[in-house]
Amino acid sequence: MFKITNKKKLAPNIFEMQIEVSLIAKKAQPGQFIILKVDEFGERIPLTIAGTEKDNITIVFQAVGVSTIRLSQKAKGEFLMDIAGPLGRPTEIERFGKVACIGGGVGIAELLPVAKGLKKTGNIVISIIGSRTKELIIYEEELKSISDELYITTDNGSYGRKGFVTDVLKEFLELVKDNKGLDRVYAVGPVKMMERVCKLTAPKKIKTIVSLNSILVDGTGMCGSCRVEVGGQTKFVCVDGPEFDGSLVNFKELEARQLLFKEQEECALRAKGIKI
Ligand code: FAD
Ligand code: FES
Ligand code: MG
């Protein structure tokens, strides 16, 4: 059993939780994730390790379905049943030069440890974060403190610039001809956002790493649930990823596979009497 040592609501339906799990906290690197089970009736869900401090890891999650809603109902001082990790390959962090770190929605929290790592290694970090509305922008101060430049977008213009993270990226890419371009792009967020980022960077041949969120079950490369096509080959997000070269990812297949259990997920919500 693992103790919840802190819990905070960051935005509507988005929660930050610290959990005491010292072995994972000691080993975790940016880009890695855990699989947790809330209690004996729970399913296994993957969540990125958004940070570590002493014996604690931080997770940030959006309550979107039965498991994340049940997790959000847990309070500080309560316990979670199982946590496995750190899982997945860590982010490749080197001195690349100028890196755009792009996060959408709850992906902003997943971006933070990567952006921190890139800054610490001597990169110029341009963070571009976006959400639907102002209330859903998280970790603004944290990212500002480690970014050379921070740009914020909201779909409805309620904060920052009206539009999408890709609008800001497009402007940066237009500077490439002046030799002020980007050396690498890192993107994490909704599949459509990552796909659009890659469409912009591919013609400029800027290496773009995306963190994929396919449906994970065992997390050990055995069940095949998380498979994605990357460069014409089958890869498993849990053990080969979660990060891949975005120019090679079959986003259409990924998007379709994310919806595989939609009916069952809605049925589970109805059974619990939950409306989202
Ligand atoms: P459900 O109603 O069961 O599902 C809602 C949607 O979530 C589904 O349609 C599907 O697209 C997705 N989903 C459902 N089950 C899974 C599963 N077992 N694995 C992956 N996706 C699933 N979310 C966060 O809020 N914060 C994070 O830091 C985060 N990190 C992730 C890291 C990785 C490597 C992956 C693969 C996913 C991550 N996710 C993260 C997504 C998170 O796992 C899902 O939102 C969660 O499992 C939904 O469970 P649910 O029962 O609440 O919702
Ligand atoms: Fe089963 Fe990746 S979750 S193979
Ligand atoms: Mg579920």
Short mmCIF file of N, CA and C in Angstrom, two decimals, residues 114-229:
data_model
loop_
_atom_site.label_atom_id
_atom_site.label_comp_id
_atom_site.label_asym_id
_atom_site.label_seq_id
_atom_site.Cartn_x
_atom_site.Cartn_y
_atom_site.Cartn_z
N VAL A 114 10.59 16.99 -18.39
CA VAL A 114 11.42 16.93 -19.60
C VAL A 114 12.04 18.31 -19.86
N ALA A 115 11.21 19.35 -19.77
CA ALA A 115 11.71 20.72 -19.99
C ALA A 115 12.78 21.06 -18.95
N LYS A 116 12.55 20.64 -17.71
CA LYS A 116 13.54 20.87 -16.63
C LYS A 116 14.86 20.21 -16.98
N GLY A 117 14.78 18.94 -17.40
CA GLY A 117 15.99 18.17 -17.74
C GLY A 117 16.74 18.81 -18.90
N LEU A 118 15.99 19.27 -19.90
CA LEU A 118 16.63 19.88 -21.08
C LEU A 118 17.32 21.19 -20.69
N LYS A 119 16.69 21.95 -19.82
CA LYS A 119 17.28 23.23 -19.39
C LYS A 119 18.56 22.97 -18.60
N LYS A 120 18.48 21.99 -17.70
CA LYS A 120 19.64 21.66 -16.85
C LYS A 120 20.84 21.23 -17.68
N THR A 121 20.56 20.66 -18.85
CA THR A 121 21.64 20.16 -19.71
C THR A 121 22.19 21.25 -20.62
N GLY A 122 21.65 22.46 -20.50
CA GLY A 122 22.24 23.57 -21.25
C GLY A 122 21.50 23.95 -22.52
N ASN A 123 20.30 23.42 -22.71
CA ASN A 123 19.53 23.79 -23.90
C ASN A 123 18.81 25.12 -23.70
N ILE A 124 18.51 25.77 -24.80
CA ILE A 124 17.60 26.93 -24.77
C ILE A 124 16.20 26.33 -24.89
N VAL A 125 15.39 26.57 -23.87
CA VAL A 125 14.08 25.93 -23.83
C VAL A 125 12.98 26.95 -24.16
N ILE A 126 12.27 26.66 -25.23
CA ILE A 126 11.12 27.49 -25.62
C ILE A 126 9.88 26.66 -25.30
N SER A 127 9.16 27.03 -24.25
CA SER A 127 7.97 26.24 -23.89
C SER A 127 6.73 26.87 -24.51
N ILE A 128 5.93 25.99 -25.08
CA ILE A 128 4.66 26.44 -25.69
C ILE A 128 3.57 25.54 -25.12
N ILE A 129 2.68 26.13 -24.34
CA ILE A 129 1.64 25.31 -23.71
C ILE A 129 0.25 25.85 -24.08
N GLY A 130 -0.69 24.92 -24.16
CA GLY A 130 -2.03 25.35 -24.55
C GLY A 130 -3.11 24.47 -23.94
N SER A 131 -4.25 25.12 -23.72
CA SER A 131 -5.43 24.40 -23.21
C SER A 131 -6.66 24.99 -23.86
N ARG A 132 -7.80 24.38 -23.54
CA ARG A 132 -9.04 24.92 -24.11
C ARG A 132 -9.35 26.30 -23.52
N THR A 133 -9.19 26.42 -22.16
CA THR A 133 -9.54 27.68 -21.50
C THR A 133 -8.47 28.04 -20.47
N LYS A 134 -8.58 29.25 -19.94
CA LYS A 134 -7.63 29.76 -18.94
C LYS A 134 -7.52 28.84 -17.71
N GLU A 135 -8.66 28.36 -17.22
CA GLU A 135 -8.66 27.55 -15.98
C GLU A 135 -7.85 26.27 -16.15
N LEU A 136 -7.71 25.81 -17.39
CA LEU A 136 -7.03 24.53 -17.61
C LEU A 136 -5.53 24.67 -17.84
N ILE A 137 -5.04 25.91 -17.80
CA ILE A 137 -3.58 26.10 -17.91
C ILE A 137 -2.96 25.78 -16.56
N ILE A 138 -2.05 24.82 -16.54
CA ILE A 138 -1.41 24.41 -15.28
C ILE A 138 0.10 24.63 -15.38
N TYR A 139 0.75 24.70 -14.23
CA TYR A 139 2.21 24.78 -14.13
C TYR A 139 2.82 25.96 -14.90
N GLU A 140 2.07 27.04 -15.00
CA GLU A 140 2.61 28.20 -15.72
C GLU A 140 3.88 28.73 -15.04
N GLU A 141 3.81 28.93 -13.72
CA GLU A 141 4.96 29.49 -13.01
C GLU A 141 6.16 28.56 -13.05
N GLU A 142 5.89 27.27 -12.87
CA GLU A 142 6.97 26.28 -12.87
C GLU A 142 7.69 26.28 -14.22
N LEU A 143 6.93 26.35 -15.30
CA LEU A 143 7.55 26.33 -16.63
C LEU A 143 8.25 27.65 -16.93
N LYS A 144 7.65 28.74 -16.45
CA LYS A 144 8.27 30.05 -16.69
C LYS A 144 9.67 30.09 -16.06
N SER A 145 9.79 29.50 -14.85
CA SER A 145 11.06 29.58 -14.13
C SER A 145 12.18 28.78 -14.79
N ILE A 146 11.85 27.84 -15.67
CA ILE A 146 12.93 27.05 -16.28
C ILE A 146 12.99 27.23 -17.81
N SER A 147 12.13 28.09 -18.34
CA SER A 147 12.11 28.28 -19.80
C SER A 147 12.77 29.61 -20.17
N ASP A 148 13.43 29.62 -21.32
CA ASP A 148 13.96 30.88 -21.81
C ASP A 148 12.82 31.75 -22.36
N GLU A 149 11.84 31.08 -22.93
CA GLU A 149 10.64 31.80 -23.39
C GLU A 149 9.45 30.88 -23.13
N LEU A 150 8.33 31.50 -22.74
CA LEU A 150 7.11 30.70 -22.51
C LEU A 150 5.96 31.35 -23.26
N TYR A 151 5.27 30.54 -24.05
CA TYR A 151 4.11 31.02 -24.79
C TYR A 151 2.88 30.22 -24.36
N ILE A 152 1.78 30.92 -24.19
CA ILE A 152 0.55 30.26 -23.74
C ILE A 152 -0.55 30.52 -24.76
N THR A 153 -1.28 29.47 -25.08
CA THR A 153 -2.44 29.66 -25.97
C THR A 153 -3.68 29.04 -25.32
N THR A 154 -4.82 29.63 -25.62
CA THR A 154 -6.09 28.98 -25.24
C THR A 154 -6.98 28.97 -26.49
N ASP A 155 -7.76 27.91 -26.61
CA ASP A 155 -8.60 27.77 -27.81
C ASP A 155 -9.56 28.96 -27.92
N ASN A 156 -10.07 29.40 -26.75
CA ASN A 156 -11.11 30.46 -26.79
C ASN A 156 -10.56 31.86 -26.52
N GLY A 157 -9.23 31.96 -26.36
CA GLY A 157 -8.63 33.29 -26.16
C GLY A 157 -8.83 33.85 -24.76
N SER A 158 -9.26 33.00 -23.79
CA SER A 158 -9.50 33.52 -22.44
C SER A 158 -8.19 33.81 -21.71
N TYR A 159 -7.08 33.35 -22.22
CA TYR A 159 -5.77 33.64 -21.62
C TYR A 159 -4.70 33.43 -22.69
N GLY A 160 -3.65 34.22 -22.61
CA GLY A 160 -2.57 34.09 -23.60
C GLY A 160 -3.11 34.40 -24.99
N ARG A 161 -2.53 33.73 -25.94
CA ARG A 161 -2.91 34.00 -27.32
C ARG A 161 -4.08 33.09 -27.74
N LYS A 162 -5.01 33.61 -28.49
CA LYS A 162 -6.14 32.79 -28.95
C LYS A 162 -5.65 31.87 -30.07
N GLY A 163 -5.93 30.60 -29.92
CA GLY A 163 -5.53 29.67 -30.97
C GLY A 163 -4.86 28.45 -30.38
N PHE A 164 -3.97 27.85 -31.15
CA PHE A 164 -3.37 26.57 -30.77
C PHE A 164 -1.84 26.70 -30.63
N VAL A 165 -1.28 25.74 -29.91
CA VAL A 165 0.19 25.73 -29.75
C VAL A 165 0.89 25.68 -31.11
N THR A 166 0.23 25.06 -32.06
CA THR A 166 0.84 24.93 -33.39
C THR A 166 0.94 26.29 -34.11
N ASP A 167 0.08 27.25 -33.73
CA ASP A 167 0.19 28.59 -34.35
C ASP A 167 1.52 29.23 -33.95
N VAL A 168 1.87 29.07 -32.66
CA VAL A 168 3.14 29.64 -32.17
C VAL A 168 4.32 28.90 -32.81
N LEU A 169 4.21 27.58 -32.85
CA LEU A 169 5.29 26.78 -33.44
C LEU A 169 5.53 27.20 -34.90
N LYS A 170 4.45 27.40 -35.62
CA LYS A 170 4.54 27.77 -37.05
C LYS A 170 5.39 29.05 -37.19
N GLU A 171 5.18 30.00 -36.30
CA GLU A 171 5.94 31.25 -36.39
C GLU A 171 7.43 31.01 -36.14
N PHE A 172 7.72 30.15 -35.18
CA PHE A 172 9.13 29.82 -34.93
C PHE A 172 9.78 29.18 -36.14
N LEU A 173 9.02 28.30 -36.78
CA LEU A 173 9.58 27.58 -37.91
C LEU A 173 9.83 28.52 -39.09
N GLU A 174 9.05 29.57 -39.16
CA GLU A 174 9.25 30.54 -40.25
C GLU A 174 10.57 31.29 -40.08
N LEU A 175 11.12 31.26 -38.84
CA LEU A 175 12.40 31.94 -38.60
C LEU A 175 13.60 31.10 -39.02
N VAL A 176 13.34 29.85 -39.37
CA VAL A 176 14.45 28.93 -39.67
C VAL A 176 15.38 29.49 -40.72
N LYS A 177 14.80 30.13 -41.73
CA LYS A 177 15.66 30.64 -42.81
C LYS A 177 16.65 31.71 -42.31
N ASP A 178 16.34 32.33 -41.16
CA ASP A 178 17.27 33.31 -40.60
C ASP A 178 18.27 32.65 -39.65
N ASN A 179 18.30 31.33 -39.68
CA ASN A 179 19.22 30.57 -38.84
C ASN A 179 18.89 30.70 -37.35
N LYS A 180 17.65 30.99 -37.03
CA LYS A 180 17.27 31.12 -35.62
C LYS A 180 16.29 30.01 -35.27
N GLY A 181 16.33 28.97 -36.04
CA GLY A 181 15.32 27.92 -35.91
C GLY A 181 15.53 27.00 -34.73
N LEU A 182 14.72 25.97 -34.72
CA LEU A 182 14.75 25.02 -33.61
C LEU A 182 15.59 23.81 -33.97
N ASP A 183 16.30 23.27 -32.98
CA ASP A 183 17.12 22.08 -33.22
C ASP A 183 16.35 20.81 -32.91
N ARG A 184 15.33 20.91 -32.06
CA ARG A 184 14.54 19.74 -31.70
C ARG A 184 13.20 20.19 -31.13
N VAL A 185 12.22 19.35 -31.30
CA VAL A 185 10.90 19.64 -30.75
C VAL A 185 10.46 18.44 -29.92
N TYR A 186 9.87 18.73 -28.77
CA TYR A 186 9.32 17.67 -27.92
C TYR A 186 7.84 18.01 -27.71
N ALA A 187 6.94 17.07 -27.98
CA ALA A 187 5.51 17.38 -27.85
C ALA A 187 4.78 16.29 -27.11
N VAL A 188 3.91 16.72 -26.18
CA VAL A 188 3.09 15.76 -25.44
C VAL A 188 1.72 16.38 -25.20
N GLY A 189 0.69 15.60 -25.52
CA GLY A 189 -0.67 16.11 -25.37
C GLY A 189 -1.62 15.27 -26.20
N PRO A 190 -2.76 15.84 -26.58
CA PRO A 190 -3.72 15.08 -27.39
C PRO A 190 -3.09 14.61 -28.70
N VAL A 191 -3.56 13.47 -29.19
CA VAL A 191 -2.97 12.87 -30.40
C VAL A 191 -3.01 13.85 -31.57
N LYS A 192 -4.15 14.51 -31.73
CA LYS A 192 -4.29 15.47 -32.86
C LYS A 192 -3.23 16.57 -32.78
N MET A 193 -2.98 17.05 -31.55
CA MET A 193 -1.99 18.11 -31.38
C MET A 193 -0.60 17.61 -31.80
N MET A 194 -0.25 16.40 -31.35
CA MET A 194 1.08 15.86 -31.66
C MET A 194 1.22 15.63 -33.18
N GLU A 195 0.13 15.17 -33.78
CA GLU A 195 0.15 14.93 -35.22
C GLU A 195 0.37 16.25 -35.98
N ARG A 196 -0.33 17.31 -35.53
CA ARG A 196 -0.19 18.62 -36.21
C ARG A 196 1.21 19.18 -36.02
N VAL A 197 1.77 18.98 -34.84
CA VAL A 197 3.15 19.44 -34.60
C VAL A 197 4.09 18.76 -35.60
N CYS A 198 3.93 17.45 -35.74
CA CYS A 198 4.83 16.70 -36.63
C CYS A 198 4.65 17.10 -38.09
N LYS A 199 3.43 17.45 -38.46
CA LYS A 199 3.19 17.90 -39.86
C LYS A 199 3.95 19.20 -40.13
N LEU A 200 4.08 20.03 -39.10
CA LEU A 200 4.79 21.30 -39.29
C LEU A 200 6.31 21.10 -39.30
N THR A 201 6.80 20.19 -38.46
CA THR A 201 8.26 20.05 -38.33
C THR A 201 8.87 19.14 -39.40
N ALA A 202 8.07 18.21 -39.93
CA ALA A 202 8.62 17.24 -40.90
C ALA A 202 9.25 17.92 -42.12
N PRO A 203 8.57 18.89 -42.77
CA PRO A 203 9.20 19.50 -43.95
C PRO A 203 10.50 20.22 -43.63
N LYS A 204 10.65 20.66 -42.37
CA LYS A 204 11.87 21.36 -41.96
C LYS A 204 12.93 20.38 -41.46
N LYS A 205 12.56 19.11 -41.41
CA LYS A 205 13.47 18.05 -40.95
C LYS A 205 13.99 18.32 -39.52
N ILE A 206 13.11 18.79 -38.67
CA ILE A 206 13.49 18.99 -37.27
C ILE A 206 13.04 17.78 -36.48
N LYS A 207 13.96 17.10 -35.84
CA LYS A 207 13.59 15.90 -35.09
C LYS A 207 12.55 16.24 -34.03
N THR A 208 11.46 15.49 -34.05
CA THR A 208 10.35 15.77 -33.15
C THR A 208 9.98 14.52 -32.38
N ILE A 209 10.10 14.63 -31.07
CA ILE A 209 9.79 13.48 -30.21
C ILE A 209 8.40 13.68 -29.62
N VAL A 210 7.60 12.62 -29.71
CA VAL A 210 6.24 12.69 -29.14
C VAL A 210 6.09 11.61 -28.08
N SER A 211 5.28 11.88 -27.06
CA SER A 211 5.04 10.90 -26.00
C SER A 211 3.63 10.33 -26.21
N LEU A 212 3.58 9.06 -26.53
CA LEU A 212 2.29 8.47 -26.95
C LEU A 212 1.52 7.91 -25.76
N ASN A 213 0.20 7.98 -25.88
CA ASN A 213 -0.66 7.55 -24.77
C ASN A 213 -1.68 6.50 -25.23
N SER A 214 -1.17 5.43 -25.81
CA SER A 214 -2.09 4.36 -26.23
C SER A 214 -2.56 3.58 -24.99
N ILE A 215 -3.55 2.74 -25.18
CA ILE A 215 -4.13 2.03 -24.03
C ILE A 215 -3.18 0.92 -23.54
N LEU A 216 -2.75 1.07 -22.30
CA LEU A 216 -1.82 0.10 -21.72
C LEU A 216 -2.56 -0.86 -20.79
N VAL A 217 -2.14 -2.10 -20.78
CA VAL A 217 -2.73 -3.05 -19.83
C VAL A 217 -1.64 -3.62 -18.92
N ASP A 218 -0.79 -4.51 -19.46
CA ASP A 218 0.21 -5.13 -18.56
C ASP A 218 1.44 -4.25 -18.35
N GLY A 219 1.79 -3.46 -19.37
CA GLY A 219 2.96 -2.58 -19.24
C GLY A 219 4.28 -3.31 -19.33
N THR A 220 4.25 -4.55 -19.84
CA THR A 220 5.51 -5.31 -19.92
C THR A 220 5.82 -5.78 -21.34
N GLY A 221 5.04 -5.34 -22.32
CA GLY A 221 5.30 -5.74 -23.70
C GLY A 221 4.72 -7.10 -24.05
N MET A 222 3.88 -7.66 -23.20
CA MET A 222 3.37 -9.02 -23.43
C MET A 222 1.96 -9.05 -24.02
N CYS A 223 1.09 -8.11 -23.63
CA CYS A 223 -0.33 -8.24 -24.02
C CYS A 223 -0.62 -7.67 -25.40
N GLY A 224 0.20 -6.76 -25.88
CA GLY A 224 0.02 -6.19 -27.22
C GLY A 224 -0.98 -5.04 -27.28
N SER A 225 -1.61 -4.72 -26.17
CA SER A 225 -2.64 -3.70 -26.16
C SER A 225 -2.14 -2.34 -26.65
N CYS A 226 -0.92 -1.99 -26.30
CA CYS A 226 -0.43 -0.63 -26.56
C CYS A 226 0.29 -0.50 -27.89
N ARG A 227 0.09 -1.47 -28.80
CA ARG A 227 0.90 -1.46 -30.01
C ARG A 227 0.59 -0.24 -30.90
N VAL A 228 1.64 0.26 -31.51
CA VAL A 228 1.52 1.37 -32.46
C VAL A 228 2.44 1.07 -33.64
N GLU A 229 2.10 1.66 -34.79
CA GLU A 229 2.97 1.49 -35.95
C GLU A 229 3.93 2.68 -36.00
#
